[in-house]
Tab-separated table of C-alpha atoms and ligand atoms in Angstrom:
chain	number	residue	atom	x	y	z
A	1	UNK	CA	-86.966	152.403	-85.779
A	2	UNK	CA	-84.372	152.160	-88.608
A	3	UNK	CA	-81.696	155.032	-88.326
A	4	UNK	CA	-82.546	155.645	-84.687
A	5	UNK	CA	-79.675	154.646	-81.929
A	6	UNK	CA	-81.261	151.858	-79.502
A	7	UNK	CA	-81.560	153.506	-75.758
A	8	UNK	CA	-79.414	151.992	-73.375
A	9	UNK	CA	-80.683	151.058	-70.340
A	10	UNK	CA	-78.988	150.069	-67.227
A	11	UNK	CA	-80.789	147.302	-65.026
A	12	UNK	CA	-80.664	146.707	-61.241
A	13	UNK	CA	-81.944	143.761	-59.812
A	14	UNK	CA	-81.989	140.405	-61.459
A	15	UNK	CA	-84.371	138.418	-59.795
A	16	UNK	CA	-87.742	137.169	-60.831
A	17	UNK	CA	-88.860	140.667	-62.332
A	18	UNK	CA	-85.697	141.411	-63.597
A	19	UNK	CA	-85.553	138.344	-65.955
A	20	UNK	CA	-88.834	138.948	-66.664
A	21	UNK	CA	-87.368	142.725	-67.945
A	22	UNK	CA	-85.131	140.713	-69.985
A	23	UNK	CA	-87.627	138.474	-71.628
A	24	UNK	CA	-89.373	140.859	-72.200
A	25	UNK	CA	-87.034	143.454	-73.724
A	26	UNK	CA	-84.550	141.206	-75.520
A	27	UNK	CA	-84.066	141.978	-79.418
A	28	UNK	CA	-86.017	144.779	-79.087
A	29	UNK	CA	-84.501	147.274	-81.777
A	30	UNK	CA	-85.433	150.607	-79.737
A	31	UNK	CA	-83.818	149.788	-76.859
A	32	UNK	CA	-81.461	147.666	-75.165
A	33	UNK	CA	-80.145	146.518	-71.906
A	34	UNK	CA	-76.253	147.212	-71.404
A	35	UNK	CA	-75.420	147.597	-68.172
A	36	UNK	CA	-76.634	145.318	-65.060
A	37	UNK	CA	-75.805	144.943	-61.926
A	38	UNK	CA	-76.840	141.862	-59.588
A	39	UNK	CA	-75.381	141.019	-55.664
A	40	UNK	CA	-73.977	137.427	-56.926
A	41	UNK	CA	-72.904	137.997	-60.915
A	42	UNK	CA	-71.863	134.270	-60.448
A	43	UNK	CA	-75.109	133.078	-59.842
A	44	UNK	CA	-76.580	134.969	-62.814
A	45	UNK	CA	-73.385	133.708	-65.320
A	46	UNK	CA	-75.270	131.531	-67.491
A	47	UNK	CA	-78.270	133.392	-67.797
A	48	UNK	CA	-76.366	136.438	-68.762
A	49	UNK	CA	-74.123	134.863	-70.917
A	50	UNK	CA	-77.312	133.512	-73.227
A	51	UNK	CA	-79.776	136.191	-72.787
A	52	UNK	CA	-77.309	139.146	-72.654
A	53	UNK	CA	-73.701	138.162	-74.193
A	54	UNK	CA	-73.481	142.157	-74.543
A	55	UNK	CA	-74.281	143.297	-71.172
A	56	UNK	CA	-71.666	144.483	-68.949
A	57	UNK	CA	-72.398	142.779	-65.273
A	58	UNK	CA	-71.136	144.178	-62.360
A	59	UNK	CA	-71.725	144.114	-58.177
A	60	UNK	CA	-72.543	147.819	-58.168
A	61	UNK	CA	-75.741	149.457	-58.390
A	62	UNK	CA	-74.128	153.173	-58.160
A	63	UNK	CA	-71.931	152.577	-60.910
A	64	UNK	CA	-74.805	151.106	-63.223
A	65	UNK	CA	-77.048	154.262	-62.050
A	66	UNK	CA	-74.536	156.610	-62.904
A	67	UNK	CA	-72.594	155.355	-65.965
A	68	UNK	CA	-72.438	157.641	-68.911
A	69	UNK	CA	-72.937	154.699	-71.088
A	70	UNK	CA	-76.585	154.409	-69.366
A	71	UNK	CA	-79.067	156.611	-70.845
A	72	UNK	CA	-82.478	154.704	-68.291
A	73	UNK	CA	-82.288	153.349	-65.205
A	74	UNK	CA	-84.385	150.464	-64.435
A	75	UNK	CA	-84.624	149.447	-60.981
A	76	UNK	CA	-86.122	146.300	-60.295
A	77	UNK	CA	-84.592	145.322	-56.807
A	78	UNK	CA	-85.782	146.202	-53.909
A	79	UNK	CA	-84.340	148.207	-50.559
A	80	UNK	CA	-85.541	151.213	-49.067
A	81	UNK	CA	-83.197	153.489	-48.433
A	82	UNK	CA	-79.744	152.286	-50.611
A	83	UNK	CA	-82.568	152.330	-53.691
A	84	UNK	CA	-83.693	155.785	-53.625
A	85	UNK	CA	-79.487	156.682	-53.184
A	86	UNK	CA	-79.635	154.537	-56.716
A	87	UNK	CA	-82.201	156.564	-58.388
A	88	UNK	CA	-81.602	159.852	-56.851
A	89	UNK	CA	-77.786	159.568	-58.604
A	90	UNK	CA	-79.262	158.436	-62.096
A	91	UNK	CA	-81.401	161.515	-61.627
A	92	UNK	CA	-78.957	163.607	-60.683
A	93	UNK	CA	-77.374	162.722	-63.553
A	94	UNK	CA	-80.049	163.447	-65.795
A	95	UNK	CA	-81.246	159.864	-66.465
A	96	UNK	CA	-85.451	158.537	-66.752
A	97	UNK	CA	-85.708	156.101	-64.449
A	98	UNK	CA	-87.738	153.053	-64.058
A	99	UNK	CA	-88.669	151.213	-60.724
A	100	UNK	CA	-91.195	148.659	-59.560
A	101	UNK	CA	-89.667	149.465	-55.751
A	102	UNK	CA	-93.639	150.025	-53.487
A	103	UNK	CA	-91.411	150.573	-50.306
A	104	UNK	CA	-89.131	153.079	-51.696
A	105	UNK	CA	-91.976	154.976	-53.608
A	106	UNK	CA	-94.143	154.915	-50.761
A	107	UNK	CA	-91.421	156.274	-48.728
A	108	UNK	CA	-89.247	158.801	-50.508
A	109	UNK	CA	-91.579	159.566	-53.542
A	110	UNK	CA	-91.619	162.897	-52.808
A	111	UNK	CA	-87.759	163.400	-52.312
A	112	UNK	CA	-87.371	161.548	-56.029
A	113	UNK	CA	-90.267	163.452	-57.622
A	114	UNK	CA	-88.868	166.629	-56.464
A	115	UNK	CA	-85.418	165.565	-57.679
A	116	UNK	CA	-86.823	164.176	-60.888
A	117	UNK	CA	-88.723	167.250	-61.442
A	118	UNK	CA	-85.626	169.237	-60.707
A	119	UNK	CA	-83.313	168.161	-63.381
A	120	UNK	CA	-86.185	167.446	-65.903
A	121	UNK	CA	-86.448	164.082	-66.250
A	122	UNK	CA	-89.553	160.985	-66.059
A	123	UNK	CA	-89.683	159.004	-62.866
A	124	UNK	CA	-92.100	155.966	-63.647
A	125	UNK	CA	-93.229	153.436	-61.254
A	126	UNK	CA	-96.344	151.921	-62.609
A	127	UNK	CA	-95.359	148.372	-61.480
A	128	UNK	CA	-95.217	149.349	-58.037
A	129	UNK	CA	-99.038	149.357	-57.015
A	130	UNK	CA	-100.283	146.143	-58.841
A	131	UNK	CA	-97.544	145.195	-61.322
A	132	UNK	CA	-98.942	144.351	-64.110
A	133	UNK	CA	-102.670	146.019	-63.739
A	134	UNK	CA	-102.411	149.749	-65.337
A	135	UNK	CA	-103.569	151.693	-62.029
A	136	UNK	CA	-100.890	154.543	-62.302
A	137	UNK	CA	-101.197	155.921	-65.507
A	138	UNK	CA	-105.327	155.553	-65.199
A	139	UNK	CA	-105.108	157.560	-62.511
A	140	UNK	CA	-103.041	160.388	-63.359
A	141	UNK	CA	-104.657	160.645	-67.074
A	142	UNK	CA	-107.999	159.054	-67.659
A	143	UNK	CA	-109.489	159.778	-64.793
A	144	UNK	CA	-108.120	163.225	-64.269
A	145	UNK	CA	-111.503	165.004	-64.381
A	146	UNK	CA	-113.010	163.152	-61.427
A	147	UNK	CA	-113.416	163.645	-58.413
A	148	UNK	CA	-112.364	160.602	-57.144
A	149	UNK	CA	-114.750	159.603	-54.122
A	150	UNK	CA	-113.545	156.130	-52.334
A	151	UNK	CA	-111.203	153.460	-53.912
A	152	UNK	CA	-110.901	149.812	-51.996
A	153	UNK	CA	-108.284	147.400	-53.236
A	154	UNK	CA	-107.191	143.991	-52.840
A	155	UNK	CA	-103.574	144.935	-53.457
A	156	UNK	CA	-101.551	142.324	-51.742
A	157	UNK	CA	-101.349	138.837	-54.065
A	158	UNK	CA	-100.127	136.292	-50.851
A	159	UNK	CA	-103.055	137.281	-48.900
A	160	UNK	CA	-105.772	137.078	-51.566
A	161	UNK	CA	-104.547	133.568	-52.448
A	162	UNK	CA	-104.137	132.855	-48.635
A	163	UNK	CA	-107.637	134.171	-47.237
A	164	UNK	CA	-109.223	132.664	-50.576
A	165	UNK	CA	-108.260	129.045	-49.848
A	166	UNK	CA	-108.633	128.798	-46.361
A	167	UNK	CA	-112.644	129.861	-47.352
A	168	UNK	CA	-112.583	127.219	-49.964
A	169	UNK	CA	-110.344	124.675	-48.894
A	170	UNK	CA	-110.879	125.345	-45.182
A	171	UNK	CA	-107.150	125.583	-45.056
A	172	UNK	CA	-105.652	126.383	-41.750
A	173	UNK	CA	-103.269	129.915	-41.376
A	174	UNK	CA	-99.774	128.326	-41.128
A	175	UNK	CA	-100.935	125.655	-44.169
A	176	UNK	CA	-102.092	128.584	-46.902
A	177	UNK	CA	-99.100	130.903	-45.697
A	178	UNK	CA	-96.708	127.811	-46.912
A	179	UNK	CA	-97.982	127.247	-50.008
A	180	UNK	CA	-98.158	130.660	-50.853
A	181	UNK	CA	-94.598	130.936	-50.371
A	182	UNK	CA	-94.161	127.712	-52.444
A	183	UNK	CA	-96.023	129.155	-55.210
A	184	UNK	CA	-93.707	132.030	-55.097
A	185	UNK	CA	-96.044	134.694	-54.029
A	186	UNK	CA	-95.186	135.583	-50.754
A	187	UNK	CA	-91.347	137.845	-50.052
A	188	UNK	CA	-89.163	135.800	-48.863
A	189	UNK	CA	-89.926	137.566	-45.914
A	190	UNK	CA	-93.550	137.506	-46.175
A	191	UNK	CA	-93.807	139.479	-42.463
A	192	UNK	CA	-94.859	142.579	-44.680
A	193	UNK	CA	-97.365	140.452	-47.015
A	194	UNK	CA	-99.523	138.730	-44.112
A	195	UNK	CA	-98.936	142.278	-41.594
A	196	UNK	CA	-100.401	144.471	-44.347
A	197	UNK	CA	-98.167	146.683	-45.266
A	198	UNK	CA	-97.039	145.524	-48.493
A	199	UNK	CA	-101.192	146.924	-49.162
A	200	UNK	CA	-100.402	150.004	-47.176
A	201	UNK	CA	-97.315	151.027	-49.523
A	202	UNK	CA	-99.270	150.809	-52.459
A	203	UNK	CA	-102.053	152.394	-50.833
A	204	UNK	CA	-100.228	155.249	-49.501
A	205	UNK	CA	-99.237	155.877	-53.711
A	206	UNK	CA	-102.699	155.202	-54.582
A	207	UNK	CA	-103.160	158.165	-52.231
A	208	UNK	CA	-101.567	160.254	-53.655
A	209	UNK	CA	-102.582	159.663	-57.325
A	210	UNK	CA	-106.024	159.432	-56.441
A	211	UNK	CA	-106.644	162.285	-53.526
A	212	UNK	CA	-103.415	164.351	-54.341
A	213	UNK	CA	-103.001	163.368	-50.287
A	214	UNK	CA	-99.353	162.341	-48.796
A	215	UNK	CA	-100.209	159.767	-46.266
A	216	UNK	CA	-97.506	158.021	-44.619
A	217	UNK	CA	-98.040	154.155	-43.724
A	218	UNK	CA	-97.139	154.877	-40.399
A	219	UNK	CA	-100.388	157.259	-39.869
A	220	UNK	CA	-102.768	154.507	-41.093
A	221	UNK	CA	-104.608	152.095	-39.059
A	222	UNK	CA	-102.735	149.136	-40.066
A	223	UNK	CA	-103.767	145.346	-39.343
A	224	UNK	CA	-102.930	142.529	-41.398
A	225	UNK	CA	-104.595	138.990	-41.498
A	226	UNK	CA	-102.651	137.098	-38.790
A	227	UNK	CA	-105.409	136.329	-36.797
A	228	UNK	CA	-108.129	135.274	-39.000
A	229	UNK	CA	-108.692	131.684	-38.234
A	230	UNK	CA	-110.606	129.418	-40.414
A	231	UNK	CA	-113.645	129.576	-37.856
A	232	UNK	CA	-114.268	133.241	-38.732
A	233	UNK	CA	-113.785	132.461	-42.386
A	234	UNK	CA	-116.843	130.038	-42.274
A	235	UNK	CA	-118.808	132.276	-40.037
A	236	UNK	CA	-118.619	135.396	-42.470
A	237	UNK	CA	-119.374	132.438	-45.526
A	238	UNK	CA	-122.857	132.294	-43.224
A	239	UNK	CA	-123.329	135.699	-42.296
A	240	UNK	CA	-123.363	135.955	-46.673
A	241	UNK	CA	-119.778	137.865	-46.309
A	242	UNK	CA	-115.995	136.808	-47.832
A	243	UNK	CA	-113.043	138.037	-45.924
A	244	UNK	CA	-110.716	140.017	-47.936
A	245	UNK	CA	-107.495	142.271	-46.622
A	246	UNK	CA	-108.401	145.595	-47.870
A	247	UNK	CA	-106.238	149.112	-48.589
A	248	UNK	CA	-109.195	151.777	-48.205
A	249	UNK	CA	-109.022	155.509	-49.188
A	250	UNK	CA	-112.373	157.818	-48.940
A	251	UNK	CA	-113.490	160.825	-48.619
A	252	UNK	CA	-114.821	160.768	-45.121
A	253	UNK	CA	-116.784	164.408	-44.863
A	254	UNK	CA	-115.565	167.331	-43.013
A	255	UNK	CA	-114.494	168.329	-38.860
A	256	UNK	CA	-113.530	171.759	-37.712
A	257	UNK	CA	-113.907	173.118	-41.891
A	258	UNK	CA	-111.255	170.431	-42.845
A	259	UNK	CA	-112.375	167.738	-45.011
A	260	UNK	CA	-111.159	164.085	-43.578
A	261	UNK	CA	-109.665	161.756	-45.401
A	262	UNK	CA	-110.287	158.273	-44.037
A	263	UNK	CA	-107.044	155.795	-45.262
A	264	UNK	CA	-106.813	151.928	-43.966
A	265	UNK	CA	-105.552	148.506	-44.307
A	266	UNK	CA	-107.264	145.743	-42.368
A	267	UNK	CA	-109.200	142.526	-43.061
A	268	UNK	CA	-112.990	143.407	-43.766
A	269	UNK	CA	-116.365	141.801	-44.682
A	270	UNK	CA	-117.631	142.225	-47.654
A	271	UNK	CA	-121.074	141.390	-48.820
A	272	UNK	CA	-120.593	138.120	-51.543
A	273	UNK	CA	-122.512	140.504	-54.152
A	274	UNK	CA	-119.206	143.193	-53.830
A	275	UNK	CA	-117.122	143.188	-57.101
A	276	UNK	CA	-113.985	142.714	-54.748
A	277	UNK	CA	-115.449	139.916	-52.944
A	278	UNK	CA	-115.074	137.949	-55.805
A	279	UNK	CA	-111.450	137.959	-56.638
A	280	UNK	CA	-109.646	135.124	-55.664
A	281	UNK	CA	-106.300	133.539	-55.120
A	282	UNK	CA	-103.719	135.847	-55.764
A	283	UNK	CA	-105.386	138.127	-58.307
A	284	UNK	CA	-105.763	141.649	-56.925
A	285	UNK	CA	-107.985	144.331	-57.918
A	286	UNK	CA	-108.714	148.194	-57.702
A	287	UNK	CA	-112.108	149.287	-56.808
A	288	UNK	CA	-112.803	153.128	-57.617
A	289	UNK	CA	-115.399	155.597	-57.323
A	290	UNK	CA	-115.613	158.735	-59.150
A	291	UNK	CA	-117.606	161.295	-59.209
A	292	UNK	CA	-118.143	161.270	-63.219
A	293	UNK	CA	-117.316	157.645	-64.087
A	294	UNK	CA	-118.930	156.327	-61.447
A	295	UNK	CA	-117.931	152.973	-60.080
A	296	UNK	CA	-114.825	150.998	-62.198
A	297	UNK	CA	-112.902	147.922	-61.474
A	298	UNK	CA	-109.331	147.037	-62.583
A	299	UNK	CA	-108.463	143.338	-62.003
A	300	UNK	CA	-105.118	141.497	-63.016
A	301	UNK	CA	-102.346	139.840	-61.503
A	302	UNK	CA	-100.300	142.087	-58.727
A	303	UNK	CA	-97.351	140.120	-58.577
A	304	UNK	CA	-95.114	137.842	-60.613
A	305	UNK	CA	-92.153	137.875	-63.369
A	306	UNK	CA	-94.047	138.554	-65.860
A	307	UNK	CA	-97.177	140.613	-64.797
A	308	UNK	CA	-94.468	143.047	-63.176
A	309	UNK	CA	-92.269	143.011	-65.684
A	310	UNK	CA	-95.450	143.729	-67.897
A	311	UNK	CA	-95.739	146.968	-65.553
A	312	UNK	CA	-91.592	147.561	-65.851
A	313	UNK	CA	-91.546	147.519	-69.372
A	314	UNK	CA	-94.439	149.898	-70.025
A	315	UNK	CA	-92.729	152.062	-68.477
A	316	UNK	CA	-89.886	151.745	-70.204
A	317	UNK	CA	-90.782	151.778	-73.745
A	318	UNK	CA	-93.074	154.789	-73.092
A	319	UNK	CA	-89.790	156.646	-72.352
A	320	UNK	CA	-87.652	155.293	-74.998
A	321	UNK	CA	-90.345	156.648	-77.419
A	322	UNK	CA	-90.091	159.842	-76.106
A	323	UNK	CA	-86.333	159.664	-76.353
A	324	UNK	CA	-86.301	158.830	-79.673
A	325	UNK	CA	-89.044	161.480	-80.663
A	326	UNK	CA	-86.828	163.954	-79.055
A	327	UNK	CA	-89.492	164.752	-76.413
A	328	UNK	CA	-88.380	163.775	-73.438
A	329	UNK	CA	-89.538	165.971	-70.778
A	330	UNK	CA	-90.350	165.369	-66.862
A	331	UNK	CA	-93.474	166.958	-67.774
A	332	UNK	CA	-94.974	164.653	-70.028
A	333	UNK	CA	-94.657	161.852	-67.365
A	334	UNK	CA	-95.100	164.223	-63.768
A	335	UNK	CA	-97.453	163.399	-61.650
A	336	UNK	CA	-100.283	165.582	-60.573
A	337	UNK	CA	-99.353	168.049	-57.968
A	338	UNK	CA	-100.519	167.872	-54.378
A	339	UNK	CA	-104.083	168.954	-53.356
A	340	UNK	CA	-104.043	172.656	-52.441
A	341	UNK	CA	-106.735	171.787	-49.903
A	342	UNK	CA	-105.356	169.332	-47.487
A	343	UNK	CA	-107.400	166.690	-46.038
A	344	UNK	CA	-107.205	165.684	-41.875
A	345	UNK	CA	-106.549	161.864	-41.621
A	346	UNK	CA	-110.169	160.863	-40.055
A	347	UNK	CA	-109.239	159.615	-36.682
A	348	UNK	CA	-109.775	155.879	-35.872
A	349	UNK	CA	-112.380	156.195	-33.632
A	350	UNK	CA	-114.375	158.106	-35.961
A	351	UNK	CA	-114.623	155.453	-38.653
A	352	UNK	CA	-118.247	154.335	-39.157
A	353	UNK	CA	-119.012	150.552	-39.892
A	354	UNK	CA	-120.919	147.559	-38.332
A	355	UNK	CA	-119.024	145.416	-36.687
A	356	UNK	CA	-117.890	141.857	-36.691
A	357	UNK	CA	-117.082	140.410	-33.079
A	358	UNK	CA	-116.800	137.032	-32.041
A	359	UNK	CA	-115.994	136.258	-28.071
A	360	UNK	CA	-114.927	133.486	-26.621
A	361	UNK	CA	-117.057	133.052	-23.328
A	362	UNK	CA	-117.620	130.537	-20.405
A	363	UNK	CA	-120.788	128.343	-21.020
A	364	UNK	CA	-122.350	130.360	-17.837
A	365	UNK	CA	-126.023	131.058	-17.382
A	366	UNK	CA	-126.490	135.109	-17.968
A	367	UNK	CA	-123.416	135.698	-20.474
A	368	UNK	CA	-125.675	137.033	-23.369
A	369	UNK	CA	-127.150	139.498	-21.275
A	370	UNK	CA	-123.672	140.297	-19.963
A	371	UNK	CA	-122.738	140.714	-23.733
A	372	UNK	CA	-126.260	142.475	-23.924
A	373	UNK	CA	-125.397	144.651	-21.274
A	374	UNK	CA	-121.893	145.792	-22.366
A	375	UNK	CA	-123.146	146.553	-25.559
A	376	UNK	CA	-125.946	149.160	-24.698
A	377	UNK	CA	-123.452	150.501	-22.378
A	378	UNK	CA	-121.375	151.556	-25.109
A	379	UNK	CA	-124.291	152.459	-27.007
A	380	UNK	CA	-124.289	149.443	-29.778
A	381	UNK	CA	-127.148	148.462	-30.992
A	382	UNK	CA	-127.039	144.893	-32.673
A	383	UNK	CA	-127.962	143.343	-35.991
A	384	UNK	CA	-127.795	139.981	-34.914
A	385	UNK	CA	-126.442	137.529	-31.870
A	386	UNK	CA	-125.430	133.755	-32.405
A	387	UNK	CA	-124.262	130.988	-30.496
A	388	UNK	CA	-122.177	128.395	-32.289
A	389	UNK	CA	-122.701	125.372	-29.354
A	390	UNK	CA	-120.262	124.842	-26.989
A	391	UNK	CA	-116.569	123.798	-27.575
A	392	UNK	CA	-115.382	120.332	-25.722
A	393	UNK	CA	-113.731	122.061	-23.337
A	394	UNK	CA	-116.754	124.344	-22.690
A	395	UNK	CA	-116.397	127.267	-23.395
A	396	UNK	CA	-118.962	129.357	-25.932
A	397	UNK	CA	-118.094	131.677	-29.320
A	398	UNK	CA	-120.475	133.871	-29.192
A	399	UNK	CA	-120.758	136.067	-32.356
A	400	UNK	CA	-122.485	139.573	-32.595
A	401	UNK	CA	-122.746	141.312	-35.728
A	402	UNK	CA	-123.712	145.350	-35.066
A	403	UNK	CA	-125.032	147.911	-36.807
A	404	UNK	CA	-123.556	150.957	-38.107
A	405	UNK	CA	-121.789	153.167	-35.010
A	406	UNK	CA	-118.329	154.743	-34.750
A	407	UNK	CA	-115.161	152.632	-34.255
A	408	UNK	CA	-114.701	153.976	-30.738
A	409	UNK	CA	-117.785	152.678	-29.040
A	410	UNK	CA	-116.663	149.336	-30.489
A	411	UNK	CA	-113.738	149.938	-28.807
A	412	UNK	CA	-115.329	150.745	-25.564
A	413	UNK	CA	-117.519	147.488	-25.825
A	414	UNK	CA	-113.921	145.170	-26.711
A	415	UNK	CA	-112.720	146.800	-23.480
A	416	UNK	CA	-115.214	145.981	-21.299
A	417	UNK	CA	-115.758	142.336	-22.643
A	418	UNK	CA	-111.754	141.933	-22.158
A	419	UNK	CA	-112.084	142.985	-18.803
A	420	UNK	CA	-115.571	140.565	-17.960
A	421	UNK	CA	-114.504	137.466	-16.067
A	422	UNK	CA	-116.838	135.372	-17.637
A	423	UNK	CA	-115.797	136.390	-21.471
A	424	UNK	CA	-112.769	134.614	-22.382
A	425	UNK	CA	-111.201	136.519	-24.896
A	426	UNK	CA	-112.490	138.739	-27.905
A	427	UNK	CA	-111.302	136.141	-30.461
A	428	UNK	CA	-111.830	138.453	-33.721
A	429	UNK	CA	-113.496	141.509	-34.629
A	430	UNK	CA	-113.686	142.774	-38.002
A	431	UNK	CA	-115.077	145.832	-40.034
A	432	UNK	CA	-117.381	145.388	-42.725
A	433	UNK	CA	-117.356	147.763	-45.894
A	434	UNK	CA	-120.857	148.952	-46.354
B	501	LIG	N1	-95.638	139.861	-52.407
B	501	LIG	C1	-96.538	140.756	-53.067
B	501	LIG	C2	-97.880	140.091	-53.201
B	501	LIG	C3	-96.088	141.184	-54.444
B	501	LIG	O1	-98.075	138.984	-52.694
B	501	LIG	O2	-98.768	140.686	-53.787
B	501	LIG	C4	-95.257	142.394	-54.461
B	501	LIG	O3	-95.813	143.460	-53.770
């Protein structure tokens, strides 16, 4: 690096991932961090003062984005909509930038790829699927000449670690979602974690990458893991299945000429002997399919300092090379381009899968032919009917596993066991992947 001048980079965001930045980064001689801004510099003083003594702090993302002093933004906290003001302006200005922000990327990627690509410079945002597990750059290079078939991903750390303990621990709900936030998992908000779509922003990039498809999170079926109880958890552990919240993208065949594209986040059943199945606590994973390569795995961390700042920090030194080899070009770093064939998002009723239900039912004489009855009605055949006893205050859970059929005769069965007086309630029902 001798006789080259050190990039300076500008961080926002100095939180868990953005200290990680800075342990990661510091005495680096490419590349150095000279500008920061944080919401409470006072709270930060110390840190700064021993990691950074250089760094100029400041209260103002905008003026750290835009600073002429600032040749890469890194953007490491957070926000929707003030975030991708942040990075459009260091853009704008004809900066790289850096960002681990899911919700931003997932939202206004294509405004910020179109500005990037406008004034010439990288956007990166590798840390923004699975922080510190390479998914981004796999996608857009390595696997560039497949066809890429199906991916599945457990792509949400709090409910991996959540949904893996109350299976081995028999941990209740309220229990796991504490201790995930104790071990510094969860958001402090962690309404997006457990409601699924933390998964569903990184799924919608994954998308993208992977289909050259712009799905919004608002057009997929969405369902989180809120009302998985530790009853269904040991159920599936008989059935031979582990319960795992899922971000699913597949090719899904063709209606009216147009190929479907079938994109969802929900809790599903998967058979123990699935790769995925096996990933536990808050380790996530990418499951992919491709038409050459055939099936691959990526496993790693998905959340943390470090492991993000891992993700970060790729980033960034992949641009400060290019800086200082003069080659700096949005090109180099631009993402693929959009499918020229666009894909119809496969309706939800039109999903195939068997079919998890479990009722809660009076202890009456005639209530599994009821069930029986329902079922054929809506034209669902089953794999298998159980009775788990009878509760002390007597009522039944009755669990029916199906076979394959399409998502809206389920739906037509849950309707007409919700509206049978002597079924209690439908008390879960969950997809398996197949
Ligand atoms: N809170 C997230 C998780 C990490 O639990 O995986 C950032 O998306």
């Amino acid at each position: 690096m001798s006789g080259k001048t050190a990039i300076r980079l500008g961080l926002i965001g100095c939180g868990t991932v953005g200290r990680g930045v800075v342990a990661l980064l510091a005495n680096r001689p490419d590349c150095q961090i000279t500008h920061i801004a944080v919401r409470s510099p006072e709270k930060h003083r110390d840190f700064m003062a021993e990691e950074l003594p250089q760094a100029t702090v400041c209260q103002d993302p905008m003026a750290v984005a835009t600073h002429p002093d600032v040749d890469v933004l890194v953007e490491v906290a957070g926000g929707v909509d003030t975030a991708e003001g942040w990075m459009t302006a260091a853009l704008k200005a004809g900066k790289p930038v850096v960002t681990a922000n899911k919700d931003c990327m997932a939202t206004h990627g294509h405004t910020l790829r179109a500005c990037a690509e406008q004034h010439n410079v990288p956007l990166l945002y590798e840390a923004a699927v699975a922080a510190g597990i390479p998914l981004v750059a796999p996608l857009k290079t390595s696997l560039a000449a497949n066809r890429i078939t199906r991916l599945a991903g457990i792509l949400n750390g709090t409910c991996n670690y959540m949904l893996t303990r109350m299976a081995q621990e028999g941990w209740g709900y309220s229990h796991a979602l504490e201790q995930a936030q104790a071990k510094g998992f969860a958001e402090a908000d962690p309404t997006n974690d457990v409601g699924g779509k933390d998964t569903a922003y990184k799924l919608s990039i994954l998308t993208r990458l992977a289909f050259g498809q712009s799905v919004s999170v608002d057009d997929m079926l969405l369902e989180g893991i809120t009302t998985i109880t530790d009853t269904d958890m040991q159920l599936a552990d008989e059935f031979g299945f582990a319960i795992k919240l899922l971000g699913i993208a597949q090719s899904a065949g063709e209606a009216l000429d147009v190929p479907n594209l079938d994109v969802r986040v929900h809790p599903v059943l998967l058979a123990k002997t699935h790769p995925l199945a096996s990933v536990a606590n808050e380790f996530n994973a990418l499951w992919v399919q491709g038409h050459a390569v055939g099936e691959l795995m990526f496993y790693g961390r998905g959340a943390g300092e470090l492991p993000t700042a891992s993700g970060v920090c790729g980033d960034v030194l992949s641009v400060v090379a290019a800086m200082q080899g003069g080659a700096l070009s949005h090109t180099a770093f631009a993402d693929p381009a959009l499918s020229n064939t666009p894909m119809a998002l496969l309706p939800v009723n039109d999903i195939a899968s068997r079919y998890y239900i479990r009722l809660v039912t009076q202890d009456t004489p005639g209530v599994v032919g009821t069930i029986g009855t329902i079922c054929g009605n809506a034209g669902l055949s089953l794999e298998s009917v159980i009775q788990q006893g009878v509760t002390n205050d007597g009522h039944a859970n009755i669990v029916l596993m199906t076979q394959m059929h399409m998502e809206g005769q389920c739906q037509q069965a849950l309707e007409a066991f919700n509206a049978c007086e002597t079924i209690e309630s439908v008390a879960c029902m969950l997809r398996v992947l197949d």
